[in-house]
CSV table of C-alpha atoms (C1' of nucleotides) in Angstrom, one decimal:
chain,number,residue,atom,x,y,z
A,275,UNK,CA,-36.5,11.6,20.6
A,276,UNK,CA,-37.4,12.4,25.1
A,277,UNK,CA,-39.5,10.1,27.1
A,278,UNK,CA,-40.1,10.9,30.3
A,279,UNK,CA,-36.9,10.3,31.8
A,280,UNK,CA,-35.2,12.7,28.7
A,281,UNK,CA,-38.1,15.2,29.9
A,282,UNK,CA,-36.7,15.0,33.7
A,283,UNK,CA,-33.3,14.5,33.2
A,284,UNK,CA,-33.0,17.9,31.9
A,285,UNK,CA,-35.3,20.0,33.6
A,286,UNK,CA,-33.3,19.0,36.6
A,287,UNK,CA,-30.7,20.2,34.9
A,288,UNK,CA,-32.3,23.5,33.5
A,289,UNK,CA,-33.9,24.2,36.7
A,290,UNK,CA,-30.8,25.3,39.1
A,291,UNK,CA,-30.1,28.0,36.5
A,292,UNK,CA,-33.1,29.0,35.5
A,293,UNK,CA,-35.9,29.5,38.1
A,294,UNK,CA,-36.1,33.0,39.1
A,295,UNK,CA,-33.7,34.4,36.1
A,296,UNK,CA,-35.2,37.1,34.5
A,297,UNK,CA,-36.6,36.8,31.0
A,298,UNK,CA,-33.3,39.2,29.1
A,299,UNK,CA,-34.4,38.6,24.7
A,300,UNK,CA,-36.3,35.5,23.7
A,301,UNK,CA,-35.4,34.6,19.9
A,302,UNK,CA,-37.7,32.7,17.4
A,303,UNK,CA,-35.3,31.9,14.8
A,304,UNK,CA,-38.3,29.4,13.1
A,305,UNK,CA,-42.1,29.4,14.5
A,306,UNK,CA,-42.9,26.6,12.7
A,307,UNK,CA,-42.8,23.8,14.9
A,308,UNK,CA,-45.5,21.9,15.5
A,309,UNK,CA,-48.1,23.9,16.1
A,310,UNK,CA,-46.7,29.0,15.4
A,311,UNK,CA,-44.9,30.2,18.6
A,312,UNK,CA,-47.7,32.1,19.9
A,313,UNK,CA,-45.4,35.4,18.4
A,314,UNK,CA,-47.1,37.9,22.0
A,315,UNK,CA,-44.1,35.4,23.7
A,316,UNK,CA,-42.6,38.4,23.6
A,317,UNK,CA,-44.3,40.0,25.8
A,318,UNK,CA,-43.0,37.8,28.2
A,319,UNK,CA,-39.8,39.8,27.9
A,320,UNK,CA,-38.5,41.1,31.3
A,321,UNK,CA,-40.5,38.4,33.0
A,322,UNK,CA,-38.9,35.8,36.0
A,323,UNK,CA,-39.7,32.7,35.4
A,324,UNK,CA,-40.7,31.5,39.0
A,325,UNK,CA,-40.4,27.7,38.6
A,326,UNK,CA,-40.1,24.6,35.7
A,327,UNK,CA,-41.7,21.7,36.6
A,328,UNK,CA,-42.7,18.5,34.7
A,329,UNK,CA,-46.3,17.3,33.2
A,330,UNK,CA,-45.8,14.2,30.9
A,331,UNK,CA,-43.6,14.7,28.9
A,332,UNK,CA,-44.3,18.7,28.4
A,333,UNK,CA,-42.5,21.3,30.8
A,334,UNK,CA,-44.2,23.9,32.3
A,335,UNK,CA,-41.6,26.9,32.9
A,336,UNK,CA,-43.9,29.8,35.1
A,337,UNK,CA,-43.5,33.0,34.6
A,338,UNK,CA,-44.3,35.4,37.2
A,339,UNK,CA,-47.9,37.5,37.0
A,340,UNK,CA,-49.9,34.3,35.8
A,341,UNK,CA,-48.3,33.8,32.4
A,342,UNK,CA,-47.0,30.6,32.0
A,343,UNK,CA,-44.7,29.0,28.3
A,344,UNK,CA,-45.7,24.7,27.5
A,345,UNK,CA,-42.0,23.2,25.8
A,346,UNK,CA,-42.7,19.9,24.5
A,347,UNK,CA,-39.7,17.7,22.9
A,348,UNK,CA,-40.8,15.9,20.0
A,349,UNK,CA,-39.1,13.1,18.9
A,350,UNK,CA,-35.5,15.4,18.5
A,351,UNK,CA,-35.9,18.1,20.5
A,352,UNK,CA,-33.7,19.0,22.9
A,353,UNK,CA,-32.5,22.3,25.9
A,354,UNK,CA,-29.3,22.9,26.7
A,355,UNK,CA,-28.1,26.0,27.9
A,356,UNK,CA,-25.2,28.4,26.4
A,357,UNK,CA,-23.0,31.9,27.0
A,358,UNK,CA,-25.5,34.1,25.0
A,359,UNK,CA,-23.3,35.8,22.6
A,360,UNK,CA,-22.5,31.5,21.6
A,361,UNK,CA,-23.7,31.9,17.9
A,362,UNK,CA,-26.4,29.7,17.3
A,363,UNK,CA,-26.5,26.0,15.9
A,364,UNK,CA,-28.1,24.4,12.9
A,365,UNK,CA,-31.5,23.6,13.8
A,366,UNK,CA,-32.0,26.4,17.3
A,367,UNK,CA,-35.5,27.1,16.7
A,368,UNK,CA,-35.0,28.9,19.6
A,369,UNK,CA,-33.3,31.2,21.7
A,370,UNK,CA,-34.0,32.4,25.2
A,371,UNK,CA,-31.6,34.9,26.8
A,372,UNK,CA,-31.7,35.5,30.5
A,373,UNK,CA,-30.2,38.3,32.9
A,374,UNK,CA,-26.8,36.0,34.3
A,375,UNK,CA,-25.4,36.1,30.8
A,376,UNK,CA,-26.3,32.4,29.5
A,377,UNK,CA,-29.4,31.7,27.3
A,378,UNK,CA,-31.6,28.1,26.5
A,379,UNK,CA,-32.0,26.9,23.1
A,380,UNK,CA,-34.0,24.6,22.0
A,381,UNK,CA,-32.6,22.7,19.2
A,382,UNK,CA,-35.3,19.9,16.6
A,383,UNK,CA,-34.9,19.3,13.8
A,384,UNK,CA,-37.2,17.6,13.5
A,385,UNK,CA,-39.3,20.3,14.6
A,386,UNK,CA,-42.4,18.0,15.8
A,387,UNK,CA,-42.3,19.6,19.7
A,388,UNK,CA,-44.1,22.9,20.5
A,389,UNK,CA,-43.7,25.6,22.4
A,390,UNK,CA,-47.1,27.8,23.5
A,391,UNK,CA,-47.9,30.0,26.3
A,392,UNK,CA,-50.9,30.0,28.1
A,393,UNK,CA,-52.5,31.4,31.4
A,394,UNK,CA,-54.1,30.2,34.4
A,395,UNK,CA,-53.8,27.0,35.1
A,396,UNK,CA,-51.3,25.2,32.9
A,397,UNK,CA,-52.9,21.1,34.0
A,398,UNK,CA,-56.4,23.1,32.6
A,399,UNK,CA,-54.7,23.9,29.4
A,400,UNK,CA,-56.5,21.2,26.1
A,401,UNK,CA,-53.3,19.2,25.8
A,402,UNK,CA,-52.5,18.6,29.7
A,403,UNK,CA,-56.2,18.1,31.5
A,404,UNK,CA,-57.1,14.3,30.1
A,405,UNK,CA,-53.6,13.3,30.6
A,406,UNK,CA,-53.7,9.6,33.3
A,407,UNK,CA,-51.1,9.4,35.7
A,408,UNK,CA,-47.3,10.1,37.0
A,409,UNK,CA,-46.2,6.8,36.7
A,410,UNK,CA,-43.9,7.9,39.6
A,411,UNK,CA,-46.7,9.2,41.3
A,412,UNK,CA,-49.0,7.0,43.9
A,413,UNK,CA,-51.8,7.7,42.1
A,414,UNK,CA,-50.2,5.0,39.6
A,415,UNK,CA,-50.9,1.7,41.0
A,416,UNK,CA,-51.8,-2.2,40.1
A,417,UNK,CA,-55.8,-1.6,41.0
A,418,UNK,CA,-55.8,1.4,38.2
A,419,UNK,CA,-53.4,0.1,35.4
A,420,UNK,CA,-56.2,-3.2,36.5
A,421,UNK,CA,-58.9,-1.1,35.9
A,422,UNK,CA,-57.9,0.9,32.3
A,423,UNK,CA,-57.2,-2.8,31.1
A,424,UNK,CA,-60.1,-4.3,31.5
A,425,UNK,CA,-62.3,-3.1,28.3
A,426,UNK,CA,-59.3,-2.5,26.5
A,427,UNK,CA,-59.2,-5.1,23.2
A,428,UNK,CA,-55.5,-3.1,22.3
A,429,UNK,CA,-52.4,-4.5,22.7
A,430,UNK,CA,-50.9,-3.2,25.9
A,431,UNK,CA,-47.6,-1.8,24.3
A,432,UNK,CA,-50.0,0.6,23.1
A,433,UNK,CA,-52.5,1.3,26.7
A,434,UNK,CA,-48.9,1.9,28.7
A,435,UNK,CA,-48.2,4.4,25.7
A,436,UNK,CA,-51.2,6.7,25.7
A,437,UNK,CA,-50.8,9.0,27.7
A,438,UNK,CA,-54.4,9.4,28.7
A,439,UNK,CA,-54.1,6.1,31.2
A,440,UNK,CA,-50.0,6.4,31.8
A,441,UNK,CA,-48.1,10.1,31.5
A,442,UNK,CA,-44.7,9.4,29.9
A,443,UNK,CA,-44.0,5.2,28.5
A,444,UNK,CA,-42.5,6.2,25.2
A,445,UNK,CA,-41.2,3.7,23.2
A,446,UNK,CA,-38.1,2.3,24.4
A,447,UNK,CA,-39.2,2.4,28.3
A,448,UNK,CA,-42.7,0.7,27.1
A,449,UNK,CA,-40.6,-2.5,25.4
A,450,UNK,CA,-38.9,-2.7,27.8
A,451,UNK,CA,-40.8,-2.7,30.8
A,452,UNK,CA,-42.9,-4.9,29.3
A,453,UNK,CA,-39.3,-7.0,28.8
A,454,UNK,CA,-39.4,-6.9,32.4
A,455,UNK,CA,-42.5,-7.9,33.5
A,456,UNK,CA,-41.9,-10.6,31.4
A,457,UNK,CA,-45.1,-10.4,28.5
A,458,UNK,CA,-45.3,-9.9,25.4
A,459,UNK,CA,-45.8,-6.9,23.6
A,460,UNK,CA,-49.0,-7.7,21.4
A,461,UNK,CA,-50.3,-9.2,24.6
A,462,UNK,CA,-54.7,-8.0,24.8
A,463,UNK,CA,-54.9,-5.6,27.3
A,464,UNK,CA,-58.2,-6.4,28.9
A,465,UNK,CA,-56.3,-10.6,28.8
A,466,UNK,CA,-54.1,-9.6,31.6
A,467,UNK,CA,-54.2,-11.7,35.1
A,468,UNK,CA,-53.9,-9.1,38.0
A,469,UNK,CA,-50.1,-11.1,39.1
A,470,UNK,CA,-49.5,-10.0,35.6
A,471,UNK,CA,-50.0,-5.9,36.1
A,472,UNK,CA,-48.4,-6.0,39.6
A,473,UNK,CA,-45.2,-7.5,38.3
A,474,UNK,CA,-45.7,-5.1,34.5
A,475,UNK,CA,-47.1,-1.8,36.9
A,476,UNK,CA,-43.7,-2.0,39.1
A,477,UNK,CA,-41.5,-2.9,35.6
A,478,UNK,CA,-42.8,1.1,34.7
A,479,UNK,CA,-41.7,3.0,37.5
A,480,UNK,CA,-38.8,0.9,38.4
A,481,UNK,CA,-37.3,1.3,34.6
A,482,UNK,CA,-38.6,4.8,34.6
A,483,UNK,CA,-37.3,5.5,38.0
A,484,UNK,CA,-33.6,3.8,36.9
A,485,UNK,CA,-33.7,5.5,33.7
A,486,UNK,CA,-33.1,8.8,34.9
A,487,UNK,CA,-30.3,8.4,37.7
A,488,UNK,CA,-28.2,7.2,34.3
A,489,UNK,CA,-30.0,11.2,32.8
A,490,UNK,CA,-31.6,8.7,30.4
A,491,UNK,CA,-31.0,7.2,27.2
A,492,UNK,CA,-28.4,8.5,23.8
A,493,UNK,CA,-29.1,7.2,21.3
A,494,UNK,CA,-28.0,9.6,19.2
A,495,UNK,CA,-28.6,12.9,19.3
A,496,UNK,CA,-30.1,13.6,23.1
A,497,UNK,CA,-27.8,15.3,24.7
A,498,UNK,CA,-28.6,16.2,28.7
A,499,UNK,CA,-28.7,20.2,29.3
A,500,UNK,CA,-25.5,20.9,30.2
A,501,UNK,CA,-24.7,19.6,27.2
A,502,UNK,CA,-23.5,15.6,28.6
A,503,UNK,CA,-25.4,12.1,27.3
A,504,UNK,CA,-27.2,10.0,29.1
A,505,UNK,CA,-25.6,5.9,30.6
A,506,UNK,CA,-29.3,3.8,30.4
A,507,UNK,CA,-28.8,3.2,26.5
A,508,UNK,CA,-26.2,0.6,28.6
A,509,UNK,CA,-29.6,-1.1,30.2
A,510,UNK,CA,-31.9,-1.0,27.3
A,511,UNK,CA,-31.8,-4.5,26.9
A,512,UNK,CA,-34.3,-5.3,23.7
A,513,UNK,CA,-35.0,-1.8,22.7
A,514,UNK,CA,-32.7,-1.7,19.0
A,515,UNK,CA,-30.8,-4.3,19.5
A,516,UNK,CA,-30.4,-8.3,17.6
A,517,UNK,CA,-28.5,-11.3,18.6
A,518,UNK,CA,-29.7,-13.5,22.1
A,519,UNK,CA,-31.8,-12.2,24.6
A,520,UNK,CA,-29.0,-11.0,28.0
A,521,UNK,CA,-32.0,-13.7,30.2
A,522,UNK,CA,-32.5,-16.4,28.1
A,523,UNK,CA,-30.6,-16.4,24.8
A,524,UNK,CA,-32.9,-16.3,23.1
A,525,UNK,CA,-33.1,-14.4,19.3
A,526,UNK,CA,-34.6,-10.6,20.5
A,527,UNK,CA,-37.1,-10.6,17.7
A,528,UNK,CA,-38.3,-6.6,15.2
A,529,UNK,CA,-42.5,-6.8,14.8
A,530,UNK,CA,-44.5,-3.6,14.1
A,531,UNK,CA,-46.6,-2.2,16.0
A,532,UNK,CA,-49.5,0.7,15.3
A,533,UNK,CA,-46.0,1.7,12.8
A,534,UNK,CA,-43.9,1.6,15.2
A,535,UNK,CA,-40.8,-0.6,16.0
A,536,UNK,CA,-41.6,-3.1,18.6
A,537,UNK,CA,-38.3,-5.2,20.1
A,538,UNK,CA,-38.7,-8.8,22.2
A,539,UNK,CA,-37.5,-11.5,23.2
A,540,UNK,CA,-40.5,-14.7,22.5
A,541,UNK,CA,-38.4,-17.5,25.4
A,542,UNK,CA,-39.0,-14.8,28.1
A,543,UNK,CA,-41.8,-12.6,26.6
A,544,UNK,CA,-45.3,-14.8,27.0
B,197,DC,C1',-66.5,5.6,23.5
B,198,DC,C1',-62.5,3.2,20.9
B,199,DG,C1',-59.2,1.7,17.5
B,200,DG,C1',-56.6,2.6,13.7
B,201,DA,C1',-53.7,5.1,10.4
B,202,DC,C1',-52.4,9.6,8.0
B,203,DG,C1',-49.1,13.4,8.6
B,204,DC,C1',-46.5,16.8,10.5
B,205,DC,C1',-39.9,17.6,9.1
B,206,DT,C1',-35.1,16.2,8.8
B,207,DG,C1',-31.5,13.7,8.5
B,208,DT,C1',-29.0,9.0,8.5
B,209,DC,C1',-27.7,4.0,6.5
B,210,DG,C1',-28.2,0.8,3.6
B,211,DG,C1',-28.9,-1.5,-0.4
B,212,DC,C1',-28.7,-1.8,-5.9
C,284,DT,C1',-20.7,8.6,-6.7
C,285,DG,C1',-26.2,8.7,-6.5
C,286,DC,C1',-30.9,7.5,-5.5
C,287,DC,C1',-34.0,4.9,-2.9
C,288,DG,C1',-36.7,3.3,0.9
C,289,DA,C1',-36.8,2.8,5.6
C,290,DC,C1',-36.4,3.9,9.8
C,291,DA,C1',-36.4,7.9,14.4
C,292,DG,C1',-37.3,8.6,20.7
C,293,DG,C1',-44.2,12.4,19.8
C,294,DC,C1',-49.4,13.2,19.2
C,295,DG,C1',-53.2,15.4,17.8
C,296,DT,C1',-56.5,14.2,14.4
C,297,DC,C1',-59.5,11.5,11.2
C,298,DC,C1',-61.9,8.0,9.8
C,299,DG,C1',-65.2,4.0,10.9
DNA sequence: CCGGACGCCTGTCGGC
DNA sequence: TGCCGACAGGCGTCCG
């Protein structure tokens, strides 16, 4: 489900409700997520949540006293705030009760998500330390992307979805960015010239920024932390669509790349 | 190093 | 109605 805009939307929704709250109770109903939830997470009962941050698609909970949590939503995960007294819904694997009567609920039908603990610098965690730059940060520009594309023979779509190159671009936003940039998703990365790389860099930033403004994309069950859907789905040009291209009217196409669906317009993307 | 395939899970949908 | 395959917003791991 969640790509960078959905994770950032979640972070922004939760932040004012979580920061400075104290963890009163940690209930792990299903510890078997992508990796088992560490049992030692119970040691964090009573601790204060100091900061809620994001790196790529990971949420970072910085706790009082140098411990942290990494929370990844996988394909179908979502985090919501509900009164602690409310009964757990189906697939609600984790519940964190706070000191104000509210509780954080993690629901994840497919269980591809993860909740991990660590101590010290979260950016040094093995899952984070090789990640590429944030697409909305200064380090992600045309010079950088061009350098990373130079020796890559694979399709440009795979390259922009590679978290070592740039974080947060999943299947939806890769398709949408390539449409905006007018680049065919199967183009070998090394064969894309400077001007097109510049267009692609701008397109990725634009698509992600607009999606965040719209509260992310809700296709099926993604909800923001307050239960509302995200509205970017209305602005998708190609992802999940069939029929005429909204720009040129030619029939949109669906192909498979790396076992994932790719949507594009054969008229607008070369 | 790169690239591609696999598997982890559950739910939904379309076709027969 | 039931069954079966395809597909779904991710990504670490394995193998060549």
